[in-house]
Coordinates of C-alpha atoms in Angstrom, one line a residue:
X1381 CA -15.7 30.1 -31.3
X1382 CA -17.4 30.5 -34.7
X1383 CA -14.1 29.6 -36.6
X1384 CA -13.5 26.7 -34.2
X1385 CA -17.0 25.3 -34.9
X1386 CA -16.5 25.7 -38.7
X1387 CA -13.1 23.9 -38.6
X1388 CA -14.5 21.1 -36.4
X1389 CA -17.5 20.7 -38.8
X1390 CA -15.2 20.7 -41.8
X1391 CA -13.2 17.8 -40.3
X1392 CA -16.2 15.7 -39.0
X1393 CA -18.5 16.2 -42.0
X1394 CA -16.1 14.6 -44.5
X1395 CA -17.1 11.2 -45.8
X1396 CA -13.7 9.7 -45.1
X1397 CA -14.1 10.7 -41.4
X1398 CA -17.6 9.2 -41.1
X1399 CA -16.8 6.0 -43.0
X1400 CA -13.5 5.5 -41.1
X1401 CA -15.0 6.2 -37.7
X1402 CA -17.8 3.6 -38.4
X1403 CA -15.3 1.1 -39.7
X1404 CA -13.1 1.6 -36.5
X1405 CA -16.1 1.1 -34.2
X1406 CA -17.1 -2.1 -36.1
X1407 CA -13.6 -3.5 -35.9
X1408 CA -13.6 -2.8 -32.2
X1409 CA -16.9 -4.5 -31.7
X1410 CA -15.8 -7.5 -33.7
X1411 CA -12.5 -7.8 -31.8
X1412 CA -14.4 -7.5 -28.5
X1413 CA -16.9 -10.1 -29.8
X1414 CA -14.0 -12.5 -30.4
X1415 CA -13.3 -12.7 -26.7
X1416 CA -16.9 -13.5 -25.9
X1417 CA -17.4 -16.0 -28.7
X1418 CA -14.1 -17.7 -27.8
X1419 CA -15.0 -18.1 -24.1
X1420 CA -15.3 -21.7 -22.9
X1421 CA -15.8 -23.2 -19.5
X1422 CA -16.7 -26.7 -18.1
X1423 CA -18.7 -27.0 -14.9
X1424 CA -19.8 -30.4 -13.5
X1425 CA -19.0 -32.0 -16.8
X1426 CA -21.1 -29.6 -18.9
X1427 CA -19.3 -27.4 -21.4
X1428 CA -20.5 -23.8 -22.0
X1429 CA -19.3 -21.5 -24.7
X1430 CA -19.7 -17.8 -25.6
X1431 CA -21.6 -15.4 -23.3
X1432 CA -23.1 -18.4 -21.4
X1433 CA -19.6 -19.4 -20.4
X1434 CA -18.8 -15.9 -19.2
X1435 CA -22.0 -15.9 -17.1
X1436 CA -21.2 -19.4 -15.6
X1437 CA -17.7 -18.4 -14.7
X1438 CA -19.0 -15.2 -13.0
X1439 CA -21.5 -17.3 -11.1
X1440 CA -19.1 -19.9 -9.7
X1441 CA -16.5 -17.2 -8.8
X1442 CA -19.1 -15.3 -6.8
X1443 CA -19.3 -18.2 -4.3
X1444 CA -15.5 -17.9 -3.5
X1445 CA -15.3 -14.1 -3.9
X1446 CA -13.1 -12.3 -1.3
X1447 CA -9.7 -12.8 0.4
X1448 CA -8.0 -15.9 -1.1
X1449 CA -7.0 -18.6 1.5
X1450 CA -5.6 -22.1 1.4
X1451 CA -9.0 -23.4 2.4
X1452 CA -10.6 -21.7 -0.7
X1453 CA -8.0 -23.2 -2.9
X1454 CA -8.7 -26.7 -1.6
X1455 CA -12.4 -26.2 -1.8
X1456 CA -12.2 -25.1 -5.5
X1457 CA -10.2 -28.3 -6.4
X1458 CA -12.5 -30.5 -4.4
X1459 CA -15.6 -29.1 -6.2
X1460 CA -14.3 -28.7 -9.8
X1461 CA -11.1 -30.9 -9.9
X1462 CA -8.0 -30.0 -11.9
X1463 CA -8.3 -29.4 -15.7
X1464 CA -7.5 -32.5 -17.7
X1465 CA -5.2 -33.1 -20.7
X1466 CA -5.4 -31.4 -24.1
X1467 CA -6.3 -32.4 -27.6
X1468 CA -3.7 -32.3 -30.3
X1469 CA -3.1 -28.7 -31.5
X1470 CA -5.6 -27.5 -28.9
X1471 CA -4.0 -24.5 -27.1
X1472 CA -5.5 -25.0 -23.7
X1473 CA -6.5 -27.6 -21.1
X1474 CA -9.8 -29.4 -21.3
X1475 CA -12.3 -29.6 -18.5
X1476 CA -11.3 -26.2 -17.2
X1477 CA -13.2 -23.2 -15.8
X1478 CA -12.1 -19.8 -14.5
X1479 CA -11.4 -21.1 -10.9
X1480 CA -9.7 -24.5 -11.4
X1481 CA -7.5 -23.1 -14.2
X1482 CA -6.4 -20.2 -12.0
X1483 CA -5.6 -22.5 -9.1
X1484 CA -3.7 -25.0 -11.3
X1485 CA -1.7 -22.2 -12.9
X1486 CA -0.7 -20.5 -9.6
X1487 CA -0.9 -23.0 -6.7
X1488 CA -0.3 -26.5 -8.1
X1489 CA 2.4 -28.6 -9.9
X1490 CA 0.5 -28.2 -13.2
X1491 CA 1.6 -26.1 -16.1
X1492 CA 0.8 -25.5 -19.8
X1493 CA 3.6 -24.5 -22.2
X1494 CA 1.9 -25.9 -25.3
X1495 CA -0.3 -28.8 -26.5
X1496 CA 2.8 -31.0 -26.5
X1497 CA 4.4 -29.6 -23.4
X1498 CA 2.1 -29.6 -20.4
X1499 CA 1.4 -31.3 -17.0
X1500 CA -2.0 -31.5 -15.5
X1501 CA -2.1 -30.6 -11.8
X1502 CA -2.1 -33.3 -9.2
X1503 CA -1.7 -31.4 -6.0
X1504 CA -1.9 -27.9 -4.6
X1505 CA 0.7 -26.0 -2.6
X1506 CA 0.2 -23.6 0.3
X1507 CA -0.2 -20.0 -1.0
X1508 CA 2.7 -18.8 1.1
X1509 CA 5.1 -21.2 -0.8
X1510 CA 4.1 -20.1 -4.3
X1511 CA 5.5 -17.2 -6.3
X1512 CA 2.2 -15.3 -6.0
X1513 CA 2.1 -15.8 -2.2
X1514 CA 5.7 -14.6 -1.8
X1515 CA 5.0 -11.5 -4.0
X1516 CA 1.9 -10.8 -1.9
X1517 CA 3.9 -10.9 1.3
X1518 CA 6.7 -8.8 -0.1
X1519 CA 4.5 -6.0 -1.3
X1520 CA 2.0 -6.4 1.6
X1521 CA -1.0 -6.7 -0.7
X1522 CA -3.7 -9.2 0.2
X1523 CA -4.7 -11.7 -2.6
X1524 CA -8.3 -11.2 -3.5
X1525 CA -10.2 -13.7 -5.7
X1526 CA -12.7 -12.1 -8.1
X1527 CA -13.8 -12.7 -11.7
X1528 CA -11.3 -10.3 -13.3
X1529 CA -11.1 -11.5 -16.9
X1530 CA -13.0 -8.4 -18.2
X1531 CA -10.0 -6.2 -17.4
X1532 CA -7.8 -8.3 -19.7
X1533 CA -10.4 -7.7 -22.5
X1534 CA -10.6 -4.0 -21.7
X1535 CA -6.8 -3.7 -22.0
X1536 CA -6.7 -5.5 -25.3
X1537 CA -9.6 -3.7 -26.9
X1538 CA -8.4 -0.2 -25.9
X1539 CA -5.1 -0.9 -27.5
X1540 CA -6.7 -1.9 -30.8
X1541 CA -9.1 1.1 -30.5
X1542 CA -6.3 3.6 -30.0
X1543 CA -4.2 2.2 -32.9
X1544 CA -7.3 2.5 -35.1
X1545 CA -7.8 6.0 -33.8
X1546 CA -4.3 7.0 -34.9
X1547 CA -5.0 5.7 -38.4
X1548 CA -8.2 7.6 -38.4
X1549 CA -6.5 10.8 -37.4
X1550 CA -3.9 10.3 -40.1
X1551 CA -6.6 10.6 -42.8
X1552 CA -8.8 13.2 -41.1
X1553 CA -6.4 15.6 -39.3
X1554 CA -3.6 15.6 -41.9
X1555 CA -5.6 17.8 -44.3
X1556 CA -6.2 20.5 -41.7
X1557 CA -3.3 22.7 -42.9
X1558 CA -1.9 20.8 -45.9
X1559 CA -5.2 20.9 -47.9
X1560 CA -5.1 24.7 -47.9
X1561 CA -1.5 24.6 -48.9
X1562 CA -2.3 22.3 -51.7
X1563 CA -5.1 24.5 -53.2
X1564 CA -3.3 27.8 -52.5
X1565 CA -6.0 28.9 -50.1
X1566 CA -3.6 30.0 -47.4
X1567 CA -2.7 33.3 -49.1
X1568 CA -6.4 34.2 -49.3
X1569 CA -7.0 33.3 -45.7
X1570 CA -4.1 35.4 -44.5
X1571 CA -5.5 38.5 -46.1
X1572 CA -8.6 38.3 -43.8
X1573 CA -8.8 40.0 -40.4
X1574 CA -8.5 36.7 -38.4
X1575 CA -6.5 34.7 -40.9
X1576 CA -3.0 34.8 -39.2
X1577 CA -4.3 34.5 -35.6
X1578 CA -7.6 33.0 -34.8
X1579 CA -8.0 30.9 -37.9
X1580 CA -4.8 29.0 -37.2
X1581 CA -5.7 28.6 -33.5
X1582 CA -9.2 27.3 -34.5
X1583 CA -7.6 24.7 -36.8
X1584 CA -5.4 23.4 -34.0
X1585 CA -8.2 23.4 -31.5
X1586 CA -10.4 21.5 -33.9
X1587 CA -7.7 18.9 -34.6
X1588 CA -7.0 18.3 -30.9
X1589 CA -10.7 18.1 -30.2
X1590 CA -11.0 15.3 -32.8
X1591 CA -8.2 13.5 -31.1
X1592 CA -9.7 13.8 -27.6
X1593 CA -13.2 13.0 -28.9
X1594 CA -12.0 9.9 -30.6
X1595 CA -10.3 8.7 -27.5
X1596 CA -13.4 9.4 -25.4
X1597 CA -15.5 7.4 -27.7
X1598 CA -13.0 4.5 -27.8
X1599 CA -12.8 4.5 -24.0
X1600 CA -16.6 4.7 -23.4
X1601 CA -17.4 2.0 -25.9
X1602 CA -14.8 -0.3 -24.5
X1603 CA -15.7 0.3 -20.9
X1604 CA -19.5 -0.1 -21.4
X1605 CA -19.0 -3.4 -23.3
X1606 CA -16.8 -4.8 -20.6
X1607 CA -19.2 -3.6 -17.9
X1608 CA -22.2 -5.2 -19.6
X1609 CA -20.6 -8.5 -20.5
X1610 CA -17.8 -9.3 -18.0
X1611 CA -18.6 -7.0 -15.1
X1612 CA -16.2 -4.7 -13.2
X1613 CA -15.1 -7.2 -10.5
X1614 CA -11.3 -7.7 -10.1
X1615 CA -10.2 -4.2 -9.5
X1616 CA -8.3 -5.3 -6.3
X1617 CA -6.7 -8.3 -7.9
X1618 CA -3.0 -8.2 -8.8
X1619 CA -2.2 -7.4 -12.4
X1620 CA -0.1 -10.6 -12.8
X1621 CA -2.9 -13.1 -12.7
X1622 CA -5.5 -11.0 -14.5
X1623 CA -3.2 -10.6 -17.5
X1624 CA -2.0 -14.3 -17.1
X1625 CA 1.7 -13.6 -17.3
X1626 CA 3.9 -16.6 -17.0
X1627 CA 5.6 -15.5 -13.9
X1628 CA 5.6 -12.9 -11.1
X1629 CA 8.5 -10.5 -11.6
X1630 CA 10.8 -10.5 -8.6
X1631 CA 12.5 -7.3 -9.9
X1632 CA 12.9 -4.7 -7.2
X1633 CA 11.7 -7.1 -4.5
X1634 CA 8.4 -7.7 -6.4
X1635 CA 7.6 -3.9 -6.4
X1636 CA 6.9 -3.8 -10.1
X1637 CA 4.0 -3.9 -12.6
X1638 CA 3.2 -7.6 -12.0
X1639 CA 2.1 -6.8 -8.4
X1640 CA 0.2 -3.6 -9.2
X1641 CA -3.5 -3.6 -8.4
X1642 CA -5.6 -3.9 -11.5
X1643 CA -7.3 -0.6 -10.8
X1644 CA -3.9 1.1 -10.7
X1645 CA -2.8 -0.6 -13.9
X1646 CA -6.1 0.4 -15.7
X1647 CA -5.6 4.0 -14.7
X1648 CA -2.1 3.8 -16.1
X1649 CA -3.4 2.4 -19.4
X1650 CA -6.1 5.1 -19.6
X1651 CA -3.7 8.0 -19.0
X1652 CA -0.9 6.7 -21.2
X1653 CA -3.3 5.8 -24.1
X1654 CA -4.8 9.3 -23.9
X1655 CA -1.3 10.9 -24.0
X1656 CA -0.4 8.7 -26.9
X1657 CA -3.4 9.8 -28.9
X1658 CA -2.8 13.5 -28.1
X1659 CA 0.9 13.3 -28.9
X1660 CA 0.1 11.6 -32.2
X1661 CA -2.4 14.3 -33.1
X1662 CA 0.2 17.0 -32.3
X1663 CA 2.7 15.3 -34.6
X1664 CA 0.2 15.0 -37.4
X1665 CA -0.8 18.7 -37.1
X1666 CA 2.9 19.7 -37.3
X1667 CA 3.5 17.8 -40.5
X1668 CA 0.2 19.0 -41.9
X1669 CA 1.5 22.5 -41.5
X1670 CA 4.8 21.5 -43.0
X1671 CA 3.4 19.6 -46.1
X1672 CA 2.3 20.9 -49.5
X1673 CA -0.5 18.3 -49.9
X1674 CA -2.6 16.0 -47.7
X1675 CA -1.0 12.9 -49.3
X1676 CA 2.5 14.1 -48.3
X1677 CA 1.2 14.9 -44.8
X1678 CA -0.3 11.5 -44.4
X1679 CA 2.8 9.6 -45.6
X1680 CA 5.2 11.8 -43.5
X1681 CA 3.2 11.5 -40.3
X1682 CA 2.7 7.8 -40.7
X1683 CA 6.5 7.3 -41.2
X1684 CA 7.3 9.4 -38.1
X1685 CA 4.7 7.5 -36.0
X1686 CA 5.6 3.9 -37.0
X1687 CA 9.2 4.0 -38.3
X1688 CA 10.8 4.2 -34.8
X1689 CA 9.2 0.8 -33.9
X1690 CA 10.7 -0.7 -37.1
X1691 CA 14.1 0.8 -36.4
X1692 CA 14.0 -0.4 -32.8
X1693 CA 13.2 -4.0 -33.9
X1694 CA 15.9 -3.9 -36.6
X1695 CA 18.5 -2.6 -34.2
X1696 CA 17.8 -5.0 -31.3
X1697 CA 20.8 -7.1 -30.4
X1698 CA 23.2 -4.3 -31.0
X1699 CA 22.2 -1.5 -28.6
X1700 CA 25.0 0.8 -29.8
X1701 CA 23.9 0.6 -33.5
X1702 CA 22.8 3.7 -35.2
X1703 CA 19.4 2.2 -36.1
X1704 CA 18.7 1.3 -32.5
X1705 CA 19.7 4.7 -31.1
X1706 CA 17.7 6.6 -33.7
X1707 CA 14.7 4.4 -33.0
X1708 CA 15.1 5.0 -29.2
X1709 CA 15.5 8.8 -29.6
X1710 CA 13.1 9.4 -32.5
X1711 CA 10.8 11.7 -30.5
X1712 CA 13.9 13.8 -29.6
X1713 CA 14.8 14.0 -33.2
X1714 CA 11.3 15.1 -34.2
X1715 CA 11.4 17.8 -31.5
X1716 CA 14.7 19.1 -33.0
X1717 CA 13.1 19.2 -36.4
X1718 CA 10.0 21.0 -35.1
X1719 CA 12.2 23.7 -33.4
X1720 CA 13.6 24.6 -36.8
X1721 CA 10.3 26.3 -37.4
X1722 CA 11.5 29.2 -35.3
X1723 CA 14.7 29.8 -37.3
X1724 CA 14.5 33.1 -39.1
X1725 CA 15.6 33.6 -42.6
X1726 CA 19.3 34.4 -43.2
X1727 CA 21.0 36.0 -46.2
X1728 CA 23.2 32.9 -46.5
X1729 CA 21.5 29.5 -47.0
X1730 CA 24.6 27.8 -45.6
X1731 CA 24.2 29.6 -42.3
X1732 CA 20.5 28.6 -42.1
X1733 CA 21.4 25.0 -42.9
X1734 CA 24.0 24.9 -40.2
X1735 CA 21.6 26.2 -37.6
X1736 CA 19.0 23.7 -38.6
X1737 CA 21.5 20.9 -38.3
X1738 CA 22.4 22.1 -34.8
X1739 CA 18.8 22.2 -33.8
X1740 CA 18.6 18.5 -34.6
X1741 CA 22.1 17.4 -33.4
X1742 CA 22.1 19.1 -30.0
X1743 CA 18.9 17.5 -28.7
X1744 CA 20.1 14.1 -30.1
X1745 CA 23.4 14.5 -28.3
X1746 CA 21.7 15.2 -25.1
X1747 CA 19.3 12.3 -25.7
X1748 CA 22.2 9.9 -26.2
X1749 CA 23.5 10.7 -22.8
X1750 CA 20.1 10.9 -21.0
X1751 CA 18.7 7.7 -22.5
X1752 CA 20.5 5.7 -19.7
X1753 CA 18.3 7.6 -17.2
X1754 CA 15.1 8.2 -19.2
X1755 CA 13.0 5.8 -21.4
X1756 CA 12.6 8.1 -24.5
X1757 CA 11.4 5.2 -26.6
X1758 CA 8.4 4.6 -24.4
X1759 CA 7.1 8.1 -24.8
X1760 CA 6.5 7.6 -28.5
X1761 CA 2.7 7.7 -29.3
X1762 CA 2.3 4.1 -30.5
X1763 CA 4.5 2.6 -27.8
X1764 CA 2.5 4.4 -25.1
X1765 CA -0.6 2.6 -26.4
X1766 CA 1.0 -0.8 -26.5
X1767 CA 0.8 -1.9 -22.9
X1768 CA 3.3 -4.8 -23.3
X1769 CA 6.1 -2.3 -23.0
X1770 CA 5.0 -1.0 -19.6
X1771 CA 6.9 -3.7 -17.8
X1772 CA 10.2 -2.6 -19.3
X1773 CA 9.8 0.7 -17.5
X1774 CA 10.3 -1.2 -14.2
X1775 CA 14.1 -1.2 -14.8
X1776 CA 14.0 2.6 -14.6
X1777 CA 11.4 2.7 -11.8
X1778 CA 13.6 0.6 -9.5
X1779 CA 16.2 3.4 -9.6
X1780 CA 14.1 6.5 -10.3
X1781 CA 10.6 6.3 -8.7
X1782 CA 9.6 9.5 -10.4
X1783 CA 10.0 8.2 -13.9
X1784 CA 6.3 7.7 -14.8
X1785 CA 5.6 11.3 -13.7
X1786 CA 8.5 12.6 -15.7
X1787 CA 7.3 10.6 -18.8
X1788 CA 3.8 12.2 -18.4
X1789 CA 5.4 15.7 -18.2
X1790 CA 7.8 15.0 -21.1
X1791 CA 4.9 14.0 -23.4
X1792 CA 2.8 17.0 -22.4
X1793 CA 5.7 19.3 -23.1
X1794 CA 6.5 17.5 -26.4
X1795 CA 2.9 17.7 -27.5
X1796 CA 2.7 21.4 -26.7
X1797 CA 5.9 22.0 -28.6
X1798 CA 4.6 20.4 -31.7
X1799 CA 1.3 22.4 -31.5
X1800 CA 3.2 25.6 -31.1
X1801 CA 5.6 24.7 -33.9
X1802 CA 2.7 23.8 -36.2
X1803 CA 1.2 27.2 -35.5
X1804 CA 4.5 28.9 -36.2
X1805 CA 5.3 26.9 -39.3
X1806 CA 1.9 27.5 -41.0
X1807 CA 1.9 31.2 -40.1
X1808 CA 5.3 31.7 -41.8

């Protein structure tokens, strides 16, 4: 415990950690503030902006709160009317508020595809005849009307917060092992009684504690801000209308992410973002143990975390291209590289090289076959944090209902493997 506290203090007491953490919190607050400042609503001809608009939207929604019916849809339009036209280059309707905009978007003939491609609503349709009504019937989930915009904000802010958290970890966790390699301190530490056992374990525990602590702070700050400003209503609404997707996905008879309850989707975001942060920390620790300097560790870790996304984008359109396959299976390739830490020394360098190549090629070969059944790409740390990709997993879920559980298990095993390999690499 003494060594663990020392290592944790060594990480958290550095100026770069303190300054970077404060900068990340400030960016999160500014990003959250942009949602509040940008809020607009028009009620009875009076336009409100900022926090006042949020308060007014919450107030008018309280009157219609509960199970959504055709009568409520009609009452909303009778009271507030449809949103009117748009100004040139203005990316939303005028004269709108939370309720009439929702009704027009889901239950009327109105639509908005851009300031030069829109149609203001003129009539409402029965709920049962709309896409949202059909989806509700198919999945047997009652449509509930509540002010749920806060969960959209929560989702966006936690994404930004976790991305910032990964950058923060790159600069603060990378030196855990590599700094001592750089200043030739490792040989001295290994001569001490606890150098090859407890000291390495303490470094790993401190690094993972930083990752978990950062995520906890990001989550708590985000949750408290949303709770105080937007409230926590809307947990029993469907994900589709909260996140304002353009359509309800009819994939798998509507049993997909667009018809999840918001509370279920939020739990999915919380768990996946946490796993993404922990996996990123494990990868950074491994390359810290592998590198001869903090700079080398930061660069290598950053490439391994963000390069797969670039490769995936460059390879799109040709799903059999080498770039696309490597981007999809990058975590499998990293696992093969990490396993090479357990290869003992051989008299022949050629034999050792061949075994290392096999450690990388065999997992990749298995991954090429299994990628038809398992979404390896969506277990990458950064991709797990970006929630836009969650809907793509529906393709796998329709065939394999256990896929989310297996993704969770795979990431846990992957993270544990990187931690163990970092311990082995640094010790040797």
